[in-house]
mmCIF file of C-alpha atoms and ligand atoms in Angstrom:
data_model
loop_
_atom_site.group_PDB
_atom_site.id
_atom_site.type_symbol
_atom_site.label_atom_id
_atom_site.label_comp_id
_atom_site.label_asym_id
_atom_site.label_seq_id
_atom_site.Cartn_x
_atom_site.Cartn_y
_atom_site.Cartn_z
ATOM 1 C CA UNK A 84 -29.780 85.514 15.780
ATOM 2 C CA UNK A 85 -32.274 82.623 15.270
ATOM 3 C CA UNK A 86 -32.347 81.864 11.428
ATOM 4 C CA UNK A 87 -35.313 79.840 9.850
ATOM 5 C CA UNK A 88 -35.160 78.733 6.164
ATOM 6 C CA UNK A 89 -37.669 77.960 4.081
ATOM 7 C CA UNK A 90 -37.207 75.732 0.434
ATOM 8 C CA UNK A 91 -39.286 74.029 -1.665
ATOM 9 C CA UNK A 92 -36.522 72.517 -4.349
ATOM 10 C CA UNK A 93 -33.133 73.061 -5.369
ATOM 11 C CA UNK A 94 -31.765 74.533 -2.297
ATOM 12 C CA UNK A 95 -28.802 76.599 -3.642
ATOM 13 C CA UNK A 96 -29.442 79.809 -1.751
ATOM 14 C CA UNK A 97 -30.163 77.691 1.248
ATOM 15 C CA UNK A 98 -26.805 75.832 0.589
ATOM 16 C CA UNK A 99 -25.307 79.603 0.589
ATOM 17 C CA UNK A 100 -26.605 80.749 3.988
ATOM 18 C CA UNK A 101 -25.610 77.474 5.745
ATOM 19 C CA UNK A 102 -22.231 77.725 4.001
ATOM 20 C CA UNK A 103 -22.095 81.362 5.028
ATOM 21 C CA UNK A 104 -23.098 80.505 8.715
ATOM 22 C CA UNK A 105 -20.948 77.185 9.575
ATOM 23 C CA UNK A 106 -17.745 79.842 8.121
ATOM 24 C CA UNK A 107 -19.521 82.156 10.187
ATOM 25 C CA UNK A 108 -19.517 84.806 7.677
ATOM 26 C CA UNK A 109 -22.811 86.028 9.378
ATOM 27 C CA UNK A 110 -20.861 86.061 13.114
ATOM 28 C CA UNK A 111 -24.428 86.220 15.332
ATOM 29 C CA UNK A 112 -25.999 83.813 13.277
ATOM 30 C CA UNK A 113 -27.504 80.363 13.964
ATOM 31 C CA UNK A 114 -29.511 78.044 11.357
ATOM 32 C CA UNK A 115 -31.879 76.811 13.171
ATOM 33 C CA UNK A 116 -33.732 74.693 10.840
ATOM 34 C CA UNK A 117 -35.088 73.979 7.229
ATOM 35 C CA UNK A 118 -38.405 73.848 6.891
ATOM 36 C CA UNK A 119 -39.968 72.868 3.271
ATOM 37 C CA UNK A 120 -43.407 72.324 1.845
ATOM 38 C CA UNK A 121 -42.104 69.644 -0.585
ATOM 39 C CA UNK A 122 -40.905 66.308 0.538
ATOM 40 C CA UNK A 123 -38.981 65.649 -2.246
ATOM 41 C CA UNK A 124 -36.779 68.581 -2.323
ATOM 42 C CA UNK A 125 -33.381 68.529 -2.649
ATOM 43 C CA UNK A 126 -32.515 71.228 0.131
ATOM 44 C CA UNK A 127 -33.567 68.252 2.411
ATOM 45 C CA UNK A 128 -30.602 66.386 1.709
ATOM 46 C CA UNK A 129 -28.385 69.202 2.615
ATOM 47 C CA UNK A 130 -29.521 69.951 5.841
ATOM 48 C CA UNK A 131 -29.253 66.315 6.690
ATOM 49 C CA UNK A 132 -25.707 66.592 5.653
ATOM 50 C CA UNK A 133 -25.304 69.279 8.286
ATOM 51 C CA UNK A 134 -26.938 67.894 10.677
ATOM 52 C CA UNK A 135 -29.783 71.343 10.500
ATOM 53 C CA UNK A 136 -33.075 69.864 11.551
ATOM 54 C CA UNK A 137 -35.803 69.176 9.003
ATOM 55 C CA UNK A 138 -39.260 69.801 9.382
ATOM 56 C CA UNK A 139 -42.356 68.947 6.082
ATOM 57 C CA UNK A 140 -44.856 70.399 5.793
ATOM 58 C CA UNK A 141 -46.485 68.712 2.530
ATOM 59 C CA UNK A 142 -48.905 71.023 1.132
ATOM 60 C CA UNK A 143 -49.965 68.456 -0.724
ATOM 61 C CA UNK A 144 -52.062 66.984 2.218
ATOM 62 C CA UNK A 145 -54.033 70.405 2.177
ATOM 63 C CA UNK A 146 -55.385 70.610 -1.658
ATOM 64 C CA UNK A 147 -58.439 69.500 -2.714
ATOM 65 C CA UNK A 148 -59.326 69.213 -6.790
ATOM 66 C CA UNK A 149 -55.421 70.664 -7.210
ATOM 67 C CA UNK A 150 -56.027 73.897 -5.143
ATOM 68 C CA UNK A 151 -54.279 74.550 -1.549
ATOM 69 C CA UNK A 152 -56.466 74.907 1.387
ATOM 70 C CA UNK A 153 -53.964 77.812 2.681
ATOM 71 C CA UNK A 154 -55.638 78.499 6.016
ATOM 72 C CA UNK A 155 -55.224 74.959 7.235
ATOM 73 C CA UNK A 156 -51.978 74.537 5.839
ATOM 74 C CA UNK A 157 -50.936 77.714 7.415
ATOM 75 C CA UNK A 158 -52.899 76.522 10.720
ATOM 76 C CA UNK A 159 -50.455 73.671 10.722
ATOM 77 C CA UNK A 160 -47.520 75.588 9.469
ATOM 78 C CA UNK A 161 -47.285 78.019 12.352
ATOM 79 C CA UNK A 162 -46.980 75.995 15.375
ATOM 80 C CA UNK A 163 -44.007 74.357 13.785
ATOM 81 C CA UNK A 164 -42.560 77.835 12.812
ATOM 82 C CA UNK A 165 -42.799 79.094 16.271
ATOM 83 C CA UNK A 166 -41.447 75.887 18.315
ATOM 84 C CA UNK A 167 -38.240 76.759 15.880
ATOM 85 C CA UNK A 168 -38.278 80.393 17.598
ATOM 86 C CA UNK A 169 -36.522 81.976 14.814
ATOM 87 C CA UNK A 170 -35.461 85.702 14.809
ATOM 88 C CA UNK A 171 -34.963 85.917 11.157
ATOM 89 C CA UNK A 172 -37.214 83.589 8.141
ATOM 90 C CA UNK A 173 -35.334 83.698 5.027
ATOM 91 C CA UNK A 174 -37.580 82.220 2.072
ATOM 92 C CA UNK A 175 -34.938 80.453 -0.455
ATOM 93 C CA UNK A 176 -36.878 79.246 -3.124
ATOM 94 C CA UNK A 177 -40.007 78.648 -0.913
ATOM 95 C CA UNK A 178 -42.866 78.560 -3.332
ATOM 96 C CA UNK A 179 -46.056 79.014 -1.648
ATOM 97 C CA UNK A 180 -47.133 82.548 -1.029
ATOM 98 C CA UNK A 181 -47.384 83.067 2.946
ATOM 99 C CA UNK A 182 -50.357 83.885 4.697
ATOM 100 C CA UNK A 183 -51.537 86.978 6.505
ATOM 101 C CA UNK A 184 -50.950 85.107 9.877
ATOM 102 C CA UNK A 185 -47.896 84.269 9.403
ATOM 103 C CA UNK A 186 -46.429 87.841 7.908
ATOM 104 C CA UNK A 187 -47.934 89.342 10.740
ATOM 105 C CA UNK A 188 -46.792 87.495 13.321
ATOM 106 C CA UNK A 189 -42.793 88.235 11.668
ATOM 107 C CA UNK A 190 -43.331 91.794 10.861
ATOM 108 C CA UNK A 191 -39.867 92.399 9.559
ATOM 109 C CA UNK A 192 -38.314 89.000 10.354
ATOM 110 C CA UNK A 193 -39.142 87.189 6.527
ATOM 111 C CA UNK A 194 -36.930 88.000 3.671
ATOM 112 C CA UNK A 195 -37.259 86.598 0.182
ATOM 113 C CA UNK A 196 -34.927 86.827 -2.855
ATOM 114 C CA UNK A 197 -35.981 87.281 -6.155
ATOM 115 C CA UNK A 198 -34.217 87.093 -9.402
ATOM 116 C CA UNK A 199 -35.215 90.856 -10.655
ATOM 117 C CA UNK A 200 -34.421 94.636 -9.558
ATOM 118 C CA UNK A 201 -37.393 95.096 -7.870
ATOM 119 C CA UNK A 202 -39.925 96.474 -8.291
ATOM 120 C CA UNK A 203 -39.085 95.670 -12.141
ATOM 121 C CA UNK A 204 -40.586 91.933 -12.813
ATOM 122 C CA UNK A 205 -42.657 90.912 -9.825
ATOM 123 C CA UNK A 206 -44.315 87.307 -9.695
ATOM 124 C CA UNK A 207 -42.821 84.414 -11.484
ATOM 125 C CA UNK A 208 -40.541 83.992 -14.573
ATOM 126 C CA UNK A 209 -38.644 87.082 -13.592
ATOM 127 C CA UNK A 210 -35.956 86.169 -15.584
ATOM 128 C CA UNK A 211 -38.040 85.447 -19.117
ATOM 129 C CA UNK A 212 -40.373 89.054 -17.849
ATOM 130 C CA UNK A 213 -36.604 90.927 -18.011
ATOM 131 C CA UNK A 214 -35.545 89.266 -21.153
ATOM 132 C CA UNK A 215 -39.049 90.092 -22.534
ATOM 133 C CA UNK A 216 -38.905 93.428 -21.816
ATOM 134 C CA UNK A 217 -35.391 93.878 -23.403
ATOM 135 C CA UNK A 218 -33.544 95.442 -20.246
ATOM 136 C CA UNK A 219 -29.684 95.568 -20.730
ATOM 137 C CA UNK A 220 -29.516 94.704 -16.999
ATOM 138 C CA UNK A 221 -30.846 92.073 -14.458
ATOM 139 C CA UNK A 222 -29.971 91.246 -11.144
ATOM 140 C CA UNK A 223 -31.324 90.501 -7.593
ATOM 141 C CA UNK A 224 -32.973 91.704 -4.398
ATOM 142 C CA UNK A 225 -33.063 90.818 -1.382
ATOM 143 C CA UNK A 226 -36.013 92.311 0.365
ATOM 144 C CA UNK A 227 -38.567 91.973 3.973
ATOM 145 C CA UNK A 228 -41.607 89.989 2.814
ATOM 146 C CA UNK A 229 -45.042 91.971 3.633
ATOM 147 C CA UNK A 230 -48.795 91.457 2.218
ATOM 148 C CA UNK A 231 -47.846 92.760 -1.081
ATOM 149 C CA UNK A 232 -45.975 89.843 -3.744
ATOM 150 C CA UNK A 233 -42.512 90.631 -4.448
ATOM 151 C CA UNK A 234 -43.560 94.319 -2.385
ATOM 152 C CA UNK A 235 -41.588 94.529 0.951
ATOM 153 C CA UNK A 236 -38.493 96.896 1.994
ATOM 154 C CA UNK A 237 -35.436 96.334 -0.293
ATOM 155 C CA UNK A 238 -32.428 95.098 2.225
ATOM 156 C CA UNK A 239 -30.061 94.206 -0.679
ATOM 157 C CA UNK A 240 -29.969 94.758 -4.620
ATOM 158 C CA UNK A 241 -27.023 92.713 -6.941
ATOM 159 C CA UNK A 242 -26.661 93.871 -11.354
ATOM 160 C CA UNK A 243 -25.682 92.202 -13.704
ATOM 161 C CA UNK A 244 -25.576 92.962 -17.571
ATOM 162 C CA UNK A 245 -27.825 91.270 -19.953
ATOM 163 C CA UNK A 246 -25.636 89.752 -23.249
ATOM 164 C CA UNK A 247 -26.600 90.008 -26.356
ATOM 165 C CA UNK A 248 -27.239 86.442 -26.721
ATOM 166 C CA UNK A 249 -28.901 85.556 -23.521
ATOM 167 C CA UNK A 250 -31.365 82.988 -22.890
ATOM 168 C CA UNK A 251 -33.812 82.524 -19.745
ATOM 169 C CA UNK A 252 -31.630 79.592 -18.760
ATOM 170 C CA UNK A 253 -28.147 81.279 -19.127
ATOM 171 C CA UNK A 254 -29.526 84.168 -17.383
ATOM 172 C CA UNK A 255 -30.817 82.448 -14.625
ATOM 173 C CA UNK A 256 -27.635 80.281 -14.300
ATOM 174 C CA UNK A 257 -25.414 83.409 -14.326
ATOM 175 C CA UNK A 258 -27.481 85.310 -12.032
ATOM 176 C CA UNK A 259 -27.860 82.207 -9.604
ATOM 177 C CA UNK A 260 -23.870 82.709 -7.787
ATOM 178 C CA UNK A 261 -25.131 86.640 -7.200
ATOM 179 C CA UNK A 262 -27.959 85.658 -5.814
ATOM 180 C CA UNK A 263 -25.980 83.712 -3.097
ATOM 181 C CA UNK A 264 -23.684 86.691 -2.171
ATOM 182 C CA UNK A 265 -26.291 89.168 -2.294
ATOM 183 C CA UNK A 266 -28.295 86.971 0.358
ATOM 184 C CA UNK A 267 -25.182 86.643 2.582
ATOM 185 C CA UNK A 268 -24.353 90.363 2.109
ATOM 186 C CA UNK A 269 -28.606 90.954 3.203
ATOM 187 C CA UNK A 270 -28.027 88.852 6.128
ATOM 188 C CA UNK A 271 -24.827 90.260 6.946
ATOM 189 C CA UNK A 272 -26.243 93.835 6.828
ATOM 190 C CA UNK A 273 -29.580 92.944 8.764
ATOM 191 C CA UNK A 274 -27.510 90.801 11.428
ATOM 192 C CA UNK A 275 -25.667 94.288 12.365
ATOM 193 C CA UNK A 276 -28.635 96.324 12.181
ATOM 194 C CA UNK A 277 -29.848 93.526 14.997
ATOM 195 C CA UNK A 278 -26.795 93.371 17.451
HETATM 196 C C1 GRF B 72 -33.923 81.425 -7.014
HETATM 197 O O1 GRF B 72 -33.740 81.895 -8.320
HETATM 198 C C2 GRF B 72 -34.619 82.469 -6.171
HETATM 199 O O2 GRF B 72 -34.289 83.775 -6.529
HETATM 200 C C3 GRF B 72 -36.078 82.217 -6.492
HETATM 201 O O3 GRF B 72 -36.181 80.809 -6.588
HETATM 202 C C4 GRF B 72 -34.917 80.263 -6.983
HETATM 203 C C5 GRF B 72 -34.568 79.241 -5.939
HETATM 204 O O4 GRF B 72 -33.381 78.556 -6.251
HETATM 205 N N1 GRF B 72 -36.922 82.787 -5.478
HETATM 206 P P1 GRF B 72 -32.674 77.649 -5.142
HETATM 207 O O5 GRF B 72 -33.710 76.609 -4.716
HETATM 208 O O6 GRF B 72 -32.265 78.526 -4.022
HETATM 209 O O7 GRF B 72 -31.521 77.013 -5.849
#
């Protein structure tokens, strides 16, 4: 099983699948490749330090007056997708929205994570929307990416409980370790599903 990441910064769920895959936690897997939209991300450096191959795509070649030309980003983005020939895309932090094209041509090969129980607290700031909202528990999911944001098949769901004293930050930093096992428990699951 062919598997694709996508990052655009920190990298720590990335970090997780490689780790995961090099103790071959995910048995059929292979990491094919990083591929990020930001130059500058940190995720970079850590494929480099596995040797995983790195492809940019700066997205900020395609904007004009601030705002992202997607087709001909995407028009560029695909080719290098495909010459990867992954089985399985796993966004990690990848913050662009993808295109129709692209969904379509992976129908049920692109998973995301997001830092909510979906479908509670789609979109961004997920962890501030949960705090807002005064839920006693968070978590994570792990679900196939389709047209809709935040909207696909749930693969994998983590808790955890809110404290009475939590911040955005020391939510997010708590919840960050689950997300890493609930992506390798996703993978894990959709790798058998595949054999
Ligand atoms: C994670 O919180 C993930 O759920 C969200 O973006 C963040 C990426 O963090 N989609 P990292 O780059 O994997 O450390």
């Amino acid at each position: 099983m062919r598997v694709l990441c996508l990052a655009s910064g920190r990298g720590s769920n990335f970090a997780a699948i490689l780790a995961a895959i090099i103790q071959k936690k995910i048995p059929t897997a292979e990491l094919v490749g990083l591929v990020t939209n930001n130059p500058a991300a940190p995720a970079i450096e850590i494929a480099k330090r596995s040797s995983i191959p790195v492809v940019v795509v700066d997205c900020g070649l395609y904007r004009t007056g601030g705002k992202l030309d997607r087709a001909v980003y995407e028009k560029e983005l695909l080719p290098k997708l495909e010459a990867l020939r992954p089985d399985l895309i796993c966004l990690a932090g990848y913050t662009l929205l993808l295109g129709r094209e692209i969904i379509e041509r992976y129908p049920d090969q692109i998973l995301n994570i997001h830092p909510s129980l979906l479908p509670s607290f789609k979109g961004l700031h997920a962890q501030r929307q949960a705090l807002e909202a005064g839920v006693k528990w968070s978590g994570c999911t792990v679900h196939f990416v389709n047209h809709e944001l935040d909207g696909g098949t749930i693969i994998e769901q983590s808790v955890l409980r809110i404290d009475d004293h939590e911040t955005e930050d020391s939510l997010s930093r708590r919840l960050l370790p689950i997300e890493h096992e609930t992506y390798v428990k996703a993978l894990q699951k959709v790798a058998k599903l595949r054999c």
